[in-house]
Coordinates of C-alpha atoms in Angstrom, one line a residue:
X634 CA -42.2 74.2 51.7
X635 CA -43.9 77.7 51.2
X636 CA -46.1 78.3 48.0
X637 CA -45.7 81.0 46.3
X638 CA -49.1 80.7 45.2
X639 CA -50.5 80.5 48.5
X640 CA -48.4 83.5 49.3
X641 CA -50.5 85.7 47.1
X642 CA -53.1 84.4 48.2
X643 CA -52.2 85.3 51.7
X644 CA -51.1 89.2 50.5
X645 CA -54.3 89.2 49.2
X646 CA -56.2 88.8 52.2
X647 CA -53.9 90.8 53.8
X648 CA -52.4 89.3 56.5
X649 CA -48.7 90.5 55.7
X650 CA -49.3 93.2 56.3
X651 CA -50.6 93.0 60.4
X652 CA -49.7 91.4 63.4
X653 CA -50.7 87.6 63.2
X654 CA -53.2 86.7 65.5
X655 CA -51.5 83.4 67.1
X656 CA -48.6 85.2 67.7
X657 CA -50.5 87.6 70.4
X658 CA -52.1 84.4 70.8
X659 CA -49.2 83.3 72.4
X660 CA -48.8 86.1 74.9
X661 CA -52.0 84.6 77.0
X662 CA -51.5 82.8 79.9
X663 CA -50.5 79.2 79.7
X664 CA -53.4 77.2 78.2
X665 CA -53.8 73.2 78.9
X666 CA -52.6 71.1 76.4
X667 CA -56.2 69.6 75.4
X668 CA -59.6 71.7 75.5
X669 CA -61.9 69.8 77.4
X670 CA -64.9 68.7 74.8
X671 CA -68.0 70.8 74.4
X672 CA -71.0 69.8 73.1
X673 CA -72.9 72.6 72.2
X674 CA -75.7 73.9 69.3
X675 CA -73.6 77.3 68.5
X676 CA -71.3 77.2 65.8
X677 CA -67.8 79.1 67.2
X678 CA -67.0 81.9 65.5
X679 CA -63.5 81.8 66.6
X680 CA -60.3 80.0 67.3
X681 CA -58.7 79.9 70.3
X682 CA -54.9 78.8 69.5
X683 CA -52.7 79.3 72.5
X684 CA -49.4 78.1 71.3
X685 CA -47.1 79.5 68.7
X686 CA -46.4 76.7 67.2
X687 CA -48.6 75.3 64.9
X688 CA -48.6 71.6 65.1
X689 CA -48.9 72.9 69.5
X690 CA -52.3 74.6 68.3
X691 CA -53.6 71.1 66.4
X692 CA -55.6 69.8 69.2
X693 CA -57.2 73.6 69.6
X694 CA -58.7 73.8 65.8
X695 CA -59.6 69.9 66.0
X696 CA -62.0 71.1 68.6
X697 CA -62.9 73.9 66.9
X698 CA -63.8 71.6 64.0
X699 CA -65.7 69.2 66.4
X700 CA -67.8 72.1 67.8
X701 CA -68.4 73.1 64.3
X702 CA -69.6 69.9 63.5
X703 CA -72.1 69.0 66.5
X704 CA -73.4 72.7 65.9
X705 CA -74.3 71.8 62.5
X706 CA -75.9 68.3 62.7
X707 CA -77.8 69.4 65.9
X708 CA -81.3 68.7 65.0
X709 CA -82.7 71.9 63.4
X710 CA -86.4 74.0 64.3
X711 CA -88.6 73.2 61.5
X712 CA -91.5 75.1 60.6
X713 CA -95.5 74.3 59.3
X714 CA -95.6 77.4 57.3
X715 CA -94.0 80.4 55.2
X716 CA -91.6 81.9 56.2
X717 CA -90.0 78.7 57.2
X718 CA -86.9 78.7 59.6
X719 CA -83.4 77.6 58.0
X720 CA -80.5 76.7 59.8
X721 CA -82.0 77.6 63.6
X722 CA -81.2 74.4 66.1
X723 CA -83.9 73.8 68.1
X724 CA -83.0 74.0 71.8
X725 CA -85.8 71.7 73.0
X726 CA -84.4 68.8 71.2
X727 CA -81.0 66.8 72.7
X728 CA -78.3 66.3 70.1
X729 CA -78.6 62.7 68.4
X730 CA -82.1 63.8 67.8
X731 CA -82.6 62.6 64.0
X732 CA -85.8 62.3 63.3
X733 CA -85.5 66.3 61.8
X734 CA -82.5 67.3 59.7
X735 CA -79.5 68.3 61.1
X736 CA -78.9 72.4 61.2
X737 CA -76.8 72.6 57.8
X738 CA -78.8 70.4 55.9
X739 CA -81.5 73.6 55.7
X740 CA -78.9 76.0 54.5
X741 CA -79.6 76.9 50.9
X742 CA -78.8 74.1 48.4
X743 CA -76.4 74.8 45.6
X744 CA -79.5 74.2 43.7
X745 CA -81.4 76.8 44.8
X746 CA -78.7 79.7 44.0
X747 CA -78.0 78.2 40.3
X748 CA -81.2 78.2 38.7
X749 CA -81.4 77.3 34.6
X750 CA -82.0 80.6 33.4
X751 CA -79.6 82.7 35.8
X752 CA -83.0 83.7 37.2
X753 CA -82.7 85.4 41.0
X754 CA -83.2 82.8 43.8
X755 CA -85.7 82.8 46.5
X756 CA -85.6 84.4 49.5
X757 CA -83.8 82.6 52.6
X758 CA -86.7 81.5 55.0
X759 CA -88.2 80.4 51.6
X760 CA -88.9 77.0 49.2
X761 CA -90.4 78.6 46.3
X762 CA -87.7 77.5 44.1
X763 CA -88.2 75.2 41.1
X764 CA -87.0 71.6 41.9
X765 CA -84.5 69.5 39.8
X766 CA -86.9 66.9 39.7
X767 CA -88.5 66.8 36.5
X768 CA -92.3 67.1 37.1
X769 CA -92.1 68.4 40.7
X770 CA -93.0 71.8 40.3
X771 CA -91.2 73.4 43.8
X772 CA -89.1 71.9 46.5
X773 CA -91.3 70.5 49.3
X774 CA -89.9 72.3 52.4
X775 CA -87.3 70.5 54.2
X776 CA -86.8 68.0 51.5
X777 CA -83.5 67.1 50.5
X778 CA -82.9 66.3 47.3
X779 CA -79.8 64.8 45.6
X780 CA -79.3 66.7 42.1
X781 CA -78.8 69.6 40.2
X782 CA -80.7 71.3 37.0
X783 CA -76.8 70.8 35.7
X784 CA -77.8 66.9 35.8
X785 CA -74.4 65.2 36.3
X786 CA -73.1 67.5 38.7
X787 CA -72.7 65.7 42.2
X788 CA -71.6 62.5 41.1
X789 CA -67.8 63.5 40.7
X790 CA -65.6 64.6 43.3
X791 CA -64.4 67.9 44.5
X792 CA -66.2 69.8 41.2
X793 CA -62.6 69.3 39.3
X794 CA -64.2 68.8 36.2
X795 CA -62.2 65.9 34.4
X796 CA -59.6 65.7 37.2
X797 CA -62.2 64.0 39.2
X798 CA -64.2 60.7 38.9
X799 CA -67.2 59.3 40.7
X800 CA -67.3 57.2 43.8
X801 CA -68.9 53.5 44.5
X802 CA -70.3 52.5 47.5
X803 CA -69.7 48.2 47.8
X804 CA -73.4 47.9 47.4
X805 CA -73.1 49.0 43.8
X806 CA -74.7 52.5 44.3
X807 CA -72.9 55.8 43.1
X808 CA -71.9 58.1 46.1
X809 CA -73.8 61.7 45.3
X810 CA -72.2 64.8 46.7
X811 CA -74.3 68.5 47.2
X812 CA -73.2 71.8 49.0
X813 CA -75.2 74.4 51.3
X814 CA -74.1 77.8 52.3
X815 CA -75.2 79.5 55.8
X816 CA -77.2 82.7 55.4
X817 CA -74.0 85.0 55.9
X818 CA -72.4 83.4 52.5
X819 CA -76.1 83.1 50.5
X820 CA -77.0 86.8 51.3
X821 CA -73.4 87.7 50.3
X822 CA -74.0 85.6 47.0
X823 CA -77.2 87.5 45.9
X824 CA -76.5 90.7 47.3
X825 CA -72.8 91.5 47.7
X826 CA -73.2 95.4 47.6
X827 CA -70.0 97.9 47.4
X828 CA -69.0 98.3 43.8
X829 CA -69.8 94.4 42.6
X830 CA -71.6 95.1 39.5
X831 CA -75.0 92.4 40.7
X832 CA -75.3 89.3 42.2
X833 CA -72.7 86.8 42.2
X834 CA -74.8 83.8 40.9
X835 CA -73.6 85.0 37.3
X836 CA -70.3 84.4 35.3
X837 CA -70.3 88.1 34.4
X838 CA -70.4 89.9 37.8
X839 CA -67.0 87.5 38.6
X840 CA -63.9 88.8 39.1
X841 CA -60.3 87.6 37.9
X842 CA -58.2 87.5 34.7
X843 CA -58.3 91.0 34.3
X844 CA -62.1 92.0 35.1
X845 CA -62.5 95.4 36.7
X846 CA -65.1 93.9 39.1
X847 CA -63.5 93.6 42.1
X848 CA -62.3 90.4 44.4
X849 CA -65.0 88.6 46.1
X850 CA -64.7 89.3 49.8
X851 CA -67.0 87.0 51.6
X852 CA -68.0 88.0 55.2
X853 CA -66.7 86.4 58.1
X854 CA -69.0 83.7 59.5
X855 CA -69.6 82.2 55.9
X856 CA -69.7 79.2 56.0
X857 CA -70.4 76.0 53.3
X858 CA -70.7 72.5 53.6
X859 CA -70.4 69.8 50.7
X860 CA -71.6 66.3 52.1
X861 CA -71.2 62.8 50.6
X862 CA -74.1 60.7 50.8
X863 CA -74.5 56.8 50.3
X864 CA -77.6 55.5 49.1
X865 CA -78.2 52.6 51.5
X866 CA -80.4 49.9 49.1
X867 CA -79.6 46.5 50.2
X868 CA -77.3 47.6 53.5
X869 CA -78.1 45.3 56.2
X870 CA -80.0 46.7 59.3
X871 CA -77.2 46.1 61.7
X872 CA -74.7 48.3 59.5
X873 CA -77.6 51.0 58.7
X874 CA -77.4 51.4 62.5
X875 CA -74.0 52.8 62.6
X876 CA -75.1 56.3 59.8
X877 CA -77.0 59.0 60.2
X878 CA -80.0 57.9 57.6
X879 CA -82.4 60.6 55.8
X880 CA -84.5 60.2 53.1
X881 CA -84.0 62.2 50.0
X882 CA -85.2 61.9 46.2
X883 CA -82.4 61.1 44.3
X884 CA -81.9 62.6 41.0
X885 CA -81.4 60.3 37.6
X886 CA -80.0 62.4 35.3
X887 CA -80.7 60.3 32.4
X888 CA -84.4 60.5 32.6
X889 CA -84.6 63.8 34.7
X890 CA -86.5 62.0 37.4
X891 CA -86.0 61.3 41.4
X892 CA -86.5 58.7 43.1
X893 CA -86.9 59.0 47.2
X894 CA -84.5 56.9 48.9
X895 CA -83.0 56.7 52.3
X896 CA -79.3 58.1 52.1
X897 CA -76.7 57.8 54.6
X898 CA -73.9 60.0 55.3
X899 CA -70.2 59.1 54.8
X900 CA -68.3 62.6 54.5
X901 CA -68.9 66.3 55.4
X902 CA -66.6 69.1 54.6
X903 CA -67.0 72.4 56.5
X904 CA -65.2 75.3 55.6
X905 CA -65.7 78.5 58.1
X906 CA -64.4 82.2 57.9
X907 CA -63.1 83.6 60.9
X908 CA -62.2 86.9 62.0
X909 CA -58.8 86.1 62.0
X910 CA -58.5 83.6 59.6
X911 CA -60.0 85.0 56.6
X912 CA -58.3 82.4 54.5
X913 CA -60.7 80.1 56.6
X914 CA -60.5 76.9 58.8
X915 CA -61.1 73.7 56.5
X916 CA -62.5 70.4 58.6
X917 CA -62.9 67.5 56.7
X918 CA -65.1 64.5 59.0
X919 CA -66.0 61.0 57.8
X920 CA -68.3 58.2 58.9
X921 CA -65.5 55.3 60.5
X922 CA -66.9 52.3 59.1
X923 CA -65.7 54.5 54.8
X924 CA -62.3 52.1 54.9
X925 CA -60.2 49.7 57.5
X926 CA -57.9 51.8 59.9
X927 CA -54.3 51.7 58.9
X928 CA -52.1 50.0 61.0
X929 CA -51.5 52.7 64.4
X930 CA -54.6 54.3 63.8
X931 CA -57.1 54.2 66.8
X932 CA -60.5 53.9 65.5
X933 CA -63.9 52.7 65.9
X934 CA -64.0 51.3 62.1
X935 CA -65.8 47.6 62.0
X936 CA -66.3 46.0 58.6
X937 CA -68.5 45.3 56.2
X938 CA -67.2 49.3 54.6
X939 CA -68.6 51.3 52.8
X940 CA -65.6 51.8 50.4
X941 CA -63.6 48.6 50.9
X942 CA -64.4 45.1 50.5
X943 CA -62.1 44.0 53.6
X944 CA -60.2 41.7 51.7
X945 CA -56.0 43.1 51.3
X946 CA -55.7 41.4 48.0
X947 CA -58.6 43.4 46.3
X948 CA -56.3 45.6 43.6
X949 CA -57.2 49.3 44.2
X950 CA -59.2 51.5 42.2
X951 CA -58.6 53.6 39.4
X952 CA -59.9 56.9 39.0
X953 CA -62.5 56.5 36.4
X954 CA -63.9 58.7 33.6
X955 CA -66.5 61.4 34.9
X956 CA -69.8 60.7 34.8
X957 CA -71.3 63.3 32.0
X958 CA -73.6 63.5 29.3
X959 CA -70.8 61.6 27.1
X960 CA -70.0 59.1 30.2
X961 CA -73.6 58.3 31.5
X962 CA -74.3 56.4 35.0
X963 CA -74.3 53.0 34.6
X964 CA -76.7 50.7 35.7
X965 CA -74.6 48.4 37.9
X966 CA -71.2 50.0 38.4
X967 CA -68.7 48.3 40.2
X968 CA -67.5 48.8 43.6
X969 CA -64.6 51.3 44.1
X970 CA -62.0 49.7 46.0
X971 CA -60.6 52.1 48.7
X972 CA -57.9 53.1 51.2
X973 CA -56.7 56.0 53.3
X974 CA -52.8 56.6 51.9
X975 CA -52.2 58.6 55.4
X976 CA -52.8 57.8 58.5
X977 CA -55.0 60.9 60.8
X978 CA -53.2 62.6 62.8
X979 CA -52.0 61.3 66.3
X980 CA -53.0 64.4 67.9
X981 CA -56.9 64.4 65.4
X982 CA -57.4 60.7 66.8
X983 CA -57.2 61.4 70.4
X984 CA -59.7 65.1 69.8
X985 CA -61.8 62.1 68.0
X986 CA -62.2 59.4 71.1
X987 CA -62.9 62.3 74.0
X988 CA -65.6 64.0 71.3
X989 CA -66.9 59.9 70.4
X990 CA -67.4 59.1 74.0
X991 CA -68.1 62.3 75.3
X992 CA -71.4 62.8 77.3
X993 CA -74.5 64.0 74.8
X994 CA -72.3 62.5 71.7
X995 CA -71.3 59.2 72.9
X996 CA -74.7 56.9 72.2
X997 CA -75.5 58.6 69.6
X998 CA -75.3 58.0 66.1
X999 CA -72.5 60.7 65.8
X1000 CA -69.9 58.6 67.6
X1001 CA -69.1 56.8 64.3
X1002 CA -68.2 59.2 62.9
X1003 CA -64.6 60.8 62.8
X1004 CA -62.7 64.2 62.0
X1005 CA -59.3 63.3 59.9
X1006 CA -58.5 67.0 59.0
X1007 CA -58.3 70.2 59.9
X1008 CA -56.4 72.6 57.6
X1009 CA -55.3 76.3 58.3
X1010 CA -53.1 79.4 57.7
X1011 CA -50.0 79.8 59.7
X1012 CA -48.0 82.8 59.7
X1013 CA -48.0 85.3 56.2
X1014 CA -47.2 82.1 53.7
X1015 CA -47.4 78.4 54.9
X1016 CA -50.6 76.1 55.8
X1017 CA -50.7 73.6 59.0
X1018 CA -50.7 70.9 57.7
X1019 CA -48.0 71.1 54.4
X1020 CA -45.8 69.4 52.9
X1021 CA -43.0 71.0 55.4
X1022 CA -45.1 69.9 58.3
X1023 CA -45.4 67.5 59.9
X1024 CA -42.8 65.0 59.5
X1025 CA -43.9 62.4 58.4
X1026 CA -46.5 63.8 56.8
X1027 CA -50.6 63.3 57.8
X1028 CA -53.8 62.5 56.1
X1029 CA -54.9 65.6 54.1
X1030 CA -58.2 64.3 52.3
X1031 CA -61.3 62.8 52.7
X1032 CA -61.3 59.5 51.3
X1033 CA -65.2 59.9 50.3
X1034 CA -64.7 63.3 48.9
X1035 CA -61.4 63.4 47.9
X1036 CA -60.4 59.7 47.1
X1037 CA -57.8 60.2 43.8
X1038 CA -55.7 63.0 45.6
X1039 CA -54.6 61.8 49.1
X1040 CA -51.2 61.3 47.8
X1041 CA -49.8 65.2 48.0
X1042 CA -50.4 67.6 50.1
X1043 CA -50.8 70.0 46.9
X1044 CA -53.6 69.0 46.7
X1045 CA -54.7 69.5 49.9
X1046 CA -57.7 72.0 50.8
X1047 CA -56.0 75.1 51.0
X1048 CA -53.6 73.6 48.0
X1049 CA -56.6 73.5 45.4
X1050 CA -58.7 76.2 46.7
X1051 CA -55.7 79.0 46.8
X1052 CA -55.8 78.7 42.9
X1053 CA -59.3 79.8 43.6
X1054 CA -57.7 82.6 45.2
X1055 CA -55.5 83.6 43.2
X1056 CA -58.3 84.1 40.8
X1057 CA -59.8 86.5 43.0
X1058 CA -62.7 83.9 44.2
X1059 CA -61.8 84.2 47.9
X1060 CA -60.8 80.7 48.2
X1061 CA -64.3 79.4 47.0
X1062 CA -64.8 76.8 44.0
X1063 CA -68.2 76.3 43.6
X1064 CA -69.5 79.9 42.8
X1065 CA -67.5 80.4 40.1
X1066 CA -68.1 76.6 38.8
X1067 CA -71.8 76.7 39.0
X1068 CA -72.3 80.5 38.5
X1069 CA -74.3 81.4 35.5
X1070 CA -74.2 80.3 32.5
X1071 CA -72.5 77.9 34.3
X1072 CA -69.2 75.4 33.1
X1073 CA -69.6 73.0 31.0
X1074 CA -67.1 70.2 29.5
X1075 CA -66.8 69.0 25.9
X1076 CA -66.6 65.2 25.3
X1077 CA -62.7 65.9 24.6
X1078 CA -60.7 67.1 27.0
X1079 CA -59.7 71.0 26.7
X1080 CA -55.9 72.0 26.2
X1081 CA -54.6 72.8 29.8
X1082 CA -53.3 76.7 29.9
X1083 CA -49.9 75.3 30.4
X1084 CA -48.0 72.5 30.0
X1085 CA -47.5 70.5 33.3
X1086 CA -44.4 70.1 34.8
X1087 CA -42.6 66.8 35.5
X1088 CA -42.9 67.8 39.5
X1089 CA -45.1 69.4 41.6
X1090 CA -43.1 73.2 42.4
X1091 CA -43.8 76.2 44.6
X1092 CA -46.2 78.0 41.8
X1093 CA -48.4 75.6 40.9
X1094 CA -51.2 78.1 39.7
X1095 CA -51.0 79.3 36.0
X1096 CA -50.0 83.2 35.7
X1097 CA -53.0 85.2 35.2
X1098 CA -53.0 87.4 31.8
X1099 CA -52.7 90.6 31.7
X1100 CA -55.4 91.2 29.3
X1101 CA -59.0 91.5 30.2
X1102 CA -61.2 88.4 29.4
X1103 CA -64.9 87.7 28.7
X1104 CA -66.7 86.6 31.3
X1105 CA -67.0 83.0 30.9
X1106 CA -63.4 82.8 29.5
X1107 CA -62.2 84.0 32.8
X1108 CA -64.2 81.7 35.1
X1109 CA -62.7 78.9 32.7
X1110 CA -59.4 80.0 32.7
X1111 CA -59.4 79.1 36.6
X1112 CA -61.3 76.1 35.6
X1113 CA -58.6 75.0 33.8
X1114 CA -55.6 76.1 35.9
X1115 CA -57.2 73.9 39.0
X1116 CA -56.6 70.9 36.3
X1117 CA -53.0 71.7 35.5
X1118 CA -52.5 71.6 39.3
X1119 CA -54.2 68.5 39.3
X1120 CA -52.0 66.9 36.6
X1121 CA -48.5 68.8 37.7
X1122 CA -49.4 66.6 40.6
X1123 CA -50.1 63.8 39.6
X1124 CA -47.2 63.6 36.9
X1125 CA -44.9 64.5 40.4
X1126 CA -45.9 61.8 42.1
X1127 CA -45.4 59.6 39.5
X1128 CA -42.1 60.5 38.7
X1129 CA -41.4 60.1 42.9
X1130 CA -42.0 56.0 42.6
X1131 CA -39.4 54.0 42.3

């Protein structure tokens, strides 16, 4: 099914006006059906997609995703004095060396961009930024902080306000989320140039909903990541060995203080804007032990699982109320029982196996991670995967990051982020949601901007208003439109149940 909202998004990025790069690629010499694994510290710049049929190109896009994952988790070069190198791979270290952070972990975190008073962030190579942890002064170079100046941010999934609730691992710990951006994206946000009136970490300089500010257009090479972390308290050593584990200062939003804890990576979104795919390439990885594999899946998963107690009689958890000042985190929350709703594509499983067994990956902790989805724009108006292809539908969600939106491709990566693009944010949500003054939720739900339909339709985003709105209202309108998408999808799923 071709989404009218996605058509508008693709028109905005200009793909209806020129030749589609995949069609040109199809004219090249015949390529092998599956590329060989590449273990390299270089982040891939573009996707080689040699076939005219989207599904035939899945191995090439999945290969691109794995190459990104390896380059971003490559051990980083660290410095002992300012200016500190950030995001620079250490060519002297082997892949799988976890004595230092990975490349992406030294990119700028969202709390380095969105300061409490809207003040200017520090330079790229600086850590001279206030810490979200009360009493800590400035950040310690290369030390991870799982927290935010919006104290309850990082508990709830997908930054969808009350649309997404928290996740609790089987050891009774809240899963925590962080967002980071590379230097190209950071530079654009802090100094967009052109006719932009000022830095984009301020709501008043953002576009959309009748604003005179120009639409966002991130440069090619912009990359952002969102990670899901499991606090490893009480996890046995045998199980811990299967995870990438680092230390982080974890914020208690009630007291404002941080505690040092071991955290294990269980999910990683990677979004990369390439020269030929300006709607970005969307890749998402999980730890193999998040949930049991579905029947027929080829997986290295083994219990005990992070998000499932391995008892098929245990009922699945319903989405909980989002963590907020009105609903603070519990001291002893009940674990969330999670399953994967749709299988990982068979071709993606093949690519996973090839990379997990590849020289340089096999024998490292990274062989315990798997790609669960690559999504990209197809032609002028569609995506792969979409609600139309493939059939039957395959997985379009990360169980650690998108637990509650697994049932419909309408809420896949590009499905949700196309709503952002309709508000001229170039498919990026974290920026308008975090920009100063930050969007905050009242204790009572807001009224949606349109009555949700009984079934998701081709036009899931509410129409844009003709009259200009004040800056904060423009941003809030985009948030409410995303909520409408979620509500319509939920109602459509309920209507489809027998």
